[in-house]
Coordinates of C-alpha atoms in Angstrom, one line a residue:
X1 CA -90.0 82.1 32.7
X2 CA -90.2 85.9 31.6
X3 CA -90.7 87.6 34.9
X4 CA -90.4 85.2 37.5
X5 CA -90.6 88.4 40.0
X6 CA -94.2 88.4 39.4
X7 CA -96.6 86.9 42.4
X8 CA -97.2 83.6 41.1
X9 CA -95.2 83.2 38.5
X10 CA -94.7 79.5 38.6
X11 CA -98.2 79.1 38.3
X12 CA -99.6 81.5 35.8
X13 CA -99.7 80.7 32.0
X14 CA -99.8 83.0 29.1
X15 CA -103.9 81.3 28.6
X16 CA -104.4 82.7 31.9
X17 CA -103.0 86.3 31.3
X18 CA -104.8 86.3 27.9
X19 CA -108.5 85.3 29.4
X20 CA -108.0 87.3 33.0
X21 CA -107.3 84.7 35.6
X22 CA -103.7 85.3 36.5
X23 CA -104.9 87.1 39.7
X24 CA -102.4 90.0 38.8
X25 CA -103.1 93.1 40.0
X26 CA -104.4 96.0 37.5
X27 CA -101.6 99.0 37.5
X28 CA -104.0 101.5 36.1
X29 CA -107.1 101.1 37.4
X30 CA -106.3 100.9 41.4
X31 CA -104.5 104.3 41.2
X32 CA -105.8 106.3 38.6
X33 CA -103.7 109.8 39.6
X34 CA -100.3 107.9 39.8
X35 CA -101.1 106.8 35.5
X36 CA -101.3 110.4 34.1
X37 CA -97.6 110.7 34.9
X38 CA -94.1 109.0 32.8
X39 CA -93.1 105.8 34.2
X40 CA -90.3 103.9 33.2
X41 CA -90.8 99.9 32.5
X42 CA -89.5 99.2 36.1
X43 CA -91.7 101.0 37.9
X44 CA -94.7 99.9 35.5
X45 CA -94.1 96.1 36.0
X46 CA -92.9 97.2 40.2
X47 CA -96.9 98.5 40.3
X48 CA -97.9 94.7 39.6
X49 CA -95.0 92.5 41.0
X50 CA -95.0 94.5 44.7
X51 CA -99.3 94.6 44.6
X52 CA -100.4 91.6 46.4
X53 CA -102.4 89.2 43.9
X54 CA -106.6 89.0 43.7
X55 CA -106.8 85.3 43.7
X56 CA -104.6 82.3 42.6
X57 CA -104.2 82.0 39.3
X58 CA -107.0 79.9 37.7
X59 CA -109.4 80.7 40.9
X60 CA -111.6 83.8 39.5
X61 CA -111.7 85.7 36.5
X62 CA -111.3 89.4 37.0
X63 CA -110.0 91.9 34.1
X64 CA -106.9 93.4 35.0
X65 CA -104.9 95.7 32.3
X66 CA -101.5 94.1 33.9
X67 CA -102.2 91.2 32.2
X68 CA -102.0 92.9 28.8
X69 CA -98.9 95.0 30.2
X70 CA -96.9 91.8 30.4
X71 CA -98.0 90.4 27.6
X72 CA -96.8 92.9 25.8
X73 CA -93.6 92.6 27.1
X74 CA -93.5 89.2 26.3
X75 CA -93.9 89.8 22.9
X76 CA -90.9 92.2 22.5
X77 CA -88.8 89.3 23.9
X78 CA -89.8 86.8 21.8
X79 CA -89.6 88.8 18.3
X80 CA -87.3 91.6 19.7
X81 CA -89.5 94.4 17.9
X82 CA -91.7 96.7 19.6
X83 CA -94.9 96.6 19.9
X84 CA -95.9 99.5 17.8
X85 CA -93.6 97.9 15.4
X86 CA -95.1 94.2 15.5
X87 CA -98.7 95.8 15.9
X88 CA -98.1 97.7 12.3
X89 CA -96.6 94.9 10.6
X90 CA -98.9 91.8 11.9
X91 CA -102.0 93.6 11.7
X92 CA -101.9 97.0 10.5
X93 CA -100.6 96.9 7.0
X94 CA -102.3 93.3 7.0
X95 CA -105.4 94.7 6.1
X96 CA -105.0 97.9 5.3
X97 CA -105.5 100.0 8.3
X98 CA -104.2 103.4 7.6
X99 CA -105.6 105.5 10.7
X100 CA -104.2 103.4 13.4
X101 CA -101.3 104.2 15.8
X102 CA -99.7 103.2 18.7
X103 CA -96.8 104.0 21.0
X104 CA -97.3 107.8 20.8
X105 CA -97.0 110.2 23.3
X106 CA -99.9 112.5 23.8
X107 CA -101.6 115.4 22.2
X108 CA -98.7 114.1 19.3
X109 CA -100.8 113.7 16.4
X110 CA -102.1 116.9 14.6
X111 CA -105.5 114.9 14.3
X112 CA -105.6 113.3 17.3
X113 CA -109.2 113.7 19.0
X114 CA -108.9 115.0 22.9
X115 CA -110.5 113.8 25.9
X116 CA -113.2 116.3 27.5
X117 CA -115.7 115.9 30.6
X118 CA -118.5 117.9 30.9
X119 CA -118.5 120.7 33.7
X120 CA -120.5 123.8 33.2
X121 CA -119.3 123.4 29.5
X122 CA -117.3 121.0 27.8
X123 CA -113.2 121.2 29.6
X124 CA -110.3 119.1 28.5
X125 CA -109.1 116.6 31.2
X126 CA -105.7 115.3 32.0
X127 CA -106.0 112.0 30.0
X128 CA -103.8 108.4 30.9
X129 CA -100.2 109.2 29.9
X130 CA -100.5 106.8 26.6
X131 CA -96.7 105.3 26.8
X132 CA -97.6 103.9 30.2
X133 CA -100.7 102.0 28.4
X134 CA -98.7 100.8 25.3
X135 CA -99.8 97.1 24.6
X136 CA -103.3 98.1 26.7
X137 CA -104.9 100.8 25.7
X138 CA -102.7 103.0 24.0
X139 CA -103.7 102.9 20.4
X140 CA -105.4 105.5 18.5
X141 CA -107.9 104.5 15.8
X142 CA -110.9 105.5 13.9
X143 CA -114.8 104.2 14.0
X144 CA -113.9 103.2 10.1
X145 CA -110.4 101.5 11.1
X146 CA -111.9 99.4 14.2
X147 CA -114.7 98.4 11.3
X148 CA -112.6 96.7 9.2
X149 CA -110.6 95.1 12.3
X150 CA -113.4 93.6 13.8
X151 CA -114.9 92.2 10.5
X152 CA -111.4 90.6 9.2
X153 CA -111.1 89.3 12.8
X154 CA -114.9 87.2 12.7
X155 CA -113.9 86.3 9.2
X156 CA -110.8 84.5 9.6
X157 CA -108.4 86.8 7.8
X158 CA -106.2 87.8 10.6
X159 CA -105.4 84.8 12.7
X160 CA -105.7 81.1 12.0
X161 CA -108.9 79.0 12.5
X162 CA -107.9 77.7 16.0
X163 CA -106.9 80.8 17.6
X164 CA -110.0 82.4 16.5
X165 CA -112.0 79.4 18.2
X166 CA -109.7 80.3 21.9
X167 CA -110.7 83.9 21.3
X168 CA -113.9 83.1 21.0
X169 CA -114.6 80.1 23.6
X170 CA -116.1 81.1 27.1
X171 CA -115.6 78.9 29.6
X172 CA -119.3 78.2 32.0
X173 CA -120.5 82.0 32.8
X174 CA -117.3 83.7 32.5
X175 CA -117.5 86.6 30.3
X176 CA -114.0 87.2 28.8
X177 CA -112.4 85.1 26.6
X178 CA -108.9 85.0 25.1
X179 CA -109.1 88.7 23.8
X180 CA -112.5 89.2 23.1
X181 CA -115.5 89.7 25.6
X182 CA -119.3 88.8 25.2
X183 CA -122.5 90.5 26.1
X184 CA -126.3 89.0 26.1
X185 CA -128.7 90.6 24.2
X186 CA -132.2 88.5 24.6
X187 CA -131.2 85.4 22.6
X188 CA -128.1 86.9 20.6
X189 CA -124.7 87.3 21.7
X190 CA -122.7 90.1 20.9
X191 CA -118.5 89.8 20.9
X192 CA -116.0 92.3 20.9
X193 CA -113.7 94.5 22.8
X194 CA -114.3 97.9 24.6
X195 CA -111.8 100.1 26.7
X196 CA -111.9 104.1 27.7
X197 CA -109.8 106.3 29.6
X198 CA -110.3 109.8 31.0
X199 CA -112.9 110.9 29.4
X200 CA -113.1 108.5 26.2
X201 CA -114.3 105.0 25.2
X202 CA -114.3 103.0 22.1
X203 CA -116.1 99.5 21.4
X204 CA -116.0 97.4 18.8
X205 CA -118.7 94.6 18.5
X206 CA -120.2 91.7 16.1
X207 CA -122.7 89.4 16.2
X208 CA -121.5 87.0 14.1
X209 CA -124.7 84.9 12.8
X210 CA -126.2 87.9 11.7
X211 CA -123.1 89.5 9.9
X212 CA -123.5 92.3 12.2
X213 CA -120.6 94.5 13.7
X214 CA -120.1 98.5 14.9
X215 CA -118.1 100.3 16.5
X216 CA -118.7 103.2 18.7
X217 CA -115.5 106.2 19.6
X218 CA -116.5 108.8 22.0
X219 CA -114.1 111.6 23.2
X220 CA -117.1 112.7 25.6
X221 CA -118.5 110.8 27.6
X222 CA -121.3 111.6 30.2
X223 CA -124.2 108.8 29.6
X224 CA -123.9 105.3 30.6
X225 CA -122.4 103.0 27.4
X226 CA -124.1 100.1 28.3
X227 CA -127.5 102.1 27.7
X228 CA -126.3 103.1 24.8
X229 CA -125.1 99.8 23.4
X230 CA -128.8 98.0 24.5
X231 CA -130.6 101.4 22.9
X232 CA -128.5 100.7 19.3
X233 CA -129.3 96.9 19.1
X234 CA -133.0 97.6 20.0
X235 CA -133.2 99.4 17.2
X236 CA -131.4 96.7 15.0
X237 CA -133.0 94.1 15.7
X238 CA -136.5 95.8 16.6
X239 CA -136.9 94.7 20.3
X240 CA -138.9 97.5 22.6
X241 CA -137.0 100.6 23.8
X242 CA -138.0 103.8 25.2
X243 CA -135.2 106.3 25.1
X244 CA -135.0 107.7 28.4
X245 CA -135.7 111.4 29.5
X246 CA -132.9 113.4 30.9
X247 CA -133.9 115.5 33.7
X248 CA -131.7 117.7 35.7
X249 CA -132.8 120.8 37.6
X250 CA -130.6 124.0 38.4
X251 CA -129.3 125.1 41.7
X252 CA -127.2 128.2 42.6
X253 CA -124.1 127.5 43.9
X254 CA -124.9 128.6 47.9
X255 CA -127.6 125.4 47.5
X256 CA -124.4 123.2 47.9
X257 CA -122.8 124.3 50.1
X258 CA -124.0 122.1 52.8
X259 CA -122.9 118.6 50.8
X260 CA -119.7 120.0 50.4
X261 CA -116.7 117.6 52.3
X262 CA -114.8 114.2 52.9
X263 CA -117.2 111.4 53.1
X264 CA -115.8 108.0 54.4
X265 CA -117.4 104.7 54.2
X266 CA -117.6 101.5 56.4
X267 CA -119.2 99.7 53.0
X268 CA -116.2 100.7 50.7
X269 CA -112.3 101.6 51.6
X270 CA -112.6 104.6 49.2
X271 CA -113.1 108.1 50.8
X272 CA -115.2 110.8 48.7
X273 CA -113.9 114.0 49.0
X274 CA -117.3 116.4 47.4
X275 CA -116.7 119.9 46.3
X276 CA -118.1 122.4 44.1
X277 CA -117.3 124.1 40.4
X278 CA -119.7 126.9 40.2
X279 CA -123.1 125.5 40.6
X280 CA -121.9 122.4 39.9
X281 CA -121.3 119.3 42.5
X282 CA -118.2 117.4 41.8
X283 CA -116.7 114.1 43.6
X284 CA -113.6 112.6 43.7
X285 CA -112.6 109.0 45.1
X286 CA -109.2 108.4 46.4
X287 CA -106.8 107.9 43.5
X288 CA -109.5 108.8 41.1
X289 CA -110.3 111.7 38.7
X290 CA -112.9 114.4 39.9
X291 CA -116.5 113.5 38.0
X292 CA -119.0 115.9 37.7
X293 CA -123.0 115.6 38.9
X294 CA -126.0 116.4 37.4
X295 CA -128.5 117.6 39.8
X296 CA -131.6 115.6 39.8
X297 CA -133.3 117.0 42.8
X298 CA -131.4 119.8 45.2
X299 CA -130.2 116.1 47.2
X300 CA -130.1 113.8 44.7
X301 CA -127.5 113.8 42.2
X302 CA -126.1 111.7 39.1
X303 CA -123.4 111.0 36.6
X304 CA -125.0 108.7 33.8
X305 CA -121.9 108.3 32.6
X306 CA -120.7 106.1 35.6
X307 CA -123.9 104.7 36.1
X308 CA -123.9 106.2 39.6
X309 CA -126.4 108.2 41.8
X310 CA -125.5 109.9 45.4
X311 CA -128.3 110.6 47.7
X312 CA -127.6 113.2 50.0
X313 CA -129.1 113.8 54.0
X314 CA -128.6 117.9 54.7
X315 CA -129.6 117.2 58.5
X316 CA -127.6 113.8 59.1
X317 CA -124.4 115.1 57.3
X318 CA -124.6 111.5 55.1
X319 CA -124.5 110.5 51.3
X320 CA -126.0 107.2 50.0
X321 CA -123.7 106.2 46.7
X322 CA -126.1 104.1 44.6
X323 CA -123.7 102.2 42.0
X324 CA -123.8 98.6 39.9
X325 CA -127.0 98.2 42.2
X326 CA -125.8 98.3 45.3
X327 CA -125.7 101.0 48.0
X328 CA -122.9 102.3 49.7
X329 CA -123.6 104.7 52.9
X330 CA -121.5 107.7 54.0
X331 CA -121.0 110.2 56.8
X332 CA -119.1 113.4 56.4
X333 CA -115.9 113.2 58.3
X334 CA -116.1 116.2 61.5

């Protein structure tokens, strides 16, 4: 009915792009280079109708930010405001949320936090260009702002009683709902929302029965988030943690030279092009942003951030990428 150009169309619901099983493709996350430029609409909602769908509608559930992309164009059709516009007056000034924007380009705001990754110090990085993201993860809030969101959504004070209920039902093991997303936590079950970009990620969380929620922002990030989350909610609700030790030893930069190169893959169709920034090893996957690695032995190397671990053979000329649990094995390309 709205865009009938989209794979699917016929078949796909509004339920389906709200909860993540439309089967559309995700325009930011499959090229990651191509979203740091300016697109126009056409080209943003081309990205999704010309990319061949995951799965038939209703078949899987797989997060994709195209969903929210055409859902907020949807929106602007039906009330003919923008969402910025509809954002501010349906939910914004609703409850009071003062430090919250969206549709801005930028670097616009004079206190607008940046996005830095951590090198040999702490450099800036080229974030998402935030007007390709508007509707998905272009707004820019505060840990206090996201606070009062979360706790006037689990109390019924923005949306009716029903559509509260959709946002929070989860359908067998599936772990995104109409909006909101759940996590286990021994018997508890926290809800909520996260997203990052380049560099950044904000969560907000409650577990409702207890009258708990938080919210996390981080402009900065190098450690994994789920171990953070699980280390904050051992602490609240006193289950047994042990923060981890960070270890990382020093090379010079001449002790990688010999990982340095392409790396291709038979287990993944991403190549892994590894170079160096001083005495510090750096990867890039195809269409991603560079990451750096902390050295763990002088062939073993990490970024906690990404939960990922690379293993390298000197002799063999290979790389074992150790990621979600799985492992992935490499050979330099001659």
């Amino acid at each position: 009915k709205f865009f009938p150009e989209m794979p699917n169309a016929a078949q796909i619901t509004i339920a389906q792009l709200l909860n993540h099983t439309s089967g559309l493709a995700d325009y930011v996350n499959e090229n990651l280079e191509w979203i740091v430029s300016p697109h126009t609409k056409v080209e943003l909602l081309e990205k999704i109708s010309k990319a061949s769908p995951h799965f038939e509608p209703g078949a899987k559930q797989v997060y994709s930010n195209g969903n929210y992309l055409i859902l907020r164009y949807i929106l602007e059709k039906i009330t003919g405001k923008t969402y910025p516009v509809a954002l501010k007056s349906r939910i914004l000034d609703k409850i009071g949320l003062k430090n919250t924007i969206a549709g801005t380009v930028n670097s616009s705001q004079p206190l607008e936090a940046r996005s830095y990754k951590q090198m040999t110090g702490w450099n800036p990085v080229t974030d998402i260009y935030f007007p390709d993201v508007v509707g998905v993860g272009d707004i820019l809030s505060t840990p206090q702002d996201l606070l009062t969101f979360i706790q006037a959504l689990m109390s019924g004070k923005m949306t009716s009683a029903e559509s509260l209920s959709k946002m929070k039902s989860f359908e067998g093991p599936q772990t995104l709902a109409m909006g909101l997303l759940r996590m286990p936590f021994y018997s508890k079950t926290v809800i909520g929302h996260n997203g990052g970009t380049f560099g950044t990620y904000s969560g907000m969380y409650a577990v409702p029965e207890d009258g708990l929620s938080f919210t996390l922002c981080i402009n900065g990030l190098n450690y994994n988030m789920n171990d953070i989350l699980i280390a904050m909610l051992s602490s609240y609700y006193n289950q047994p943690y042990k923060i981890p030790v960070v270890t990382v030893v020093d090379l010079k930069p001449e002790d990688l030279d010999d990982l340095l190169g392409n790396y291709t893959s038979k287990d993944l169709p991403l190549k892994i092009a590894v170079t160096k920034s001083a005495a510090v090893l750096v990867v890039q996957a195809t269409g991603q942003p560079s990451f750096p690695l902390d050295a763990v032995t002088k062939d073993e190397f990490k970024n906690e951030g990404l939960g990922a671990v690379l293993k390298f053979d000197r002799e063999k000329h290979e790389m074992t990428l150790i990621q979600h649990g799985k492992n992935f094995h490499y050979v330099i390309e001659k």
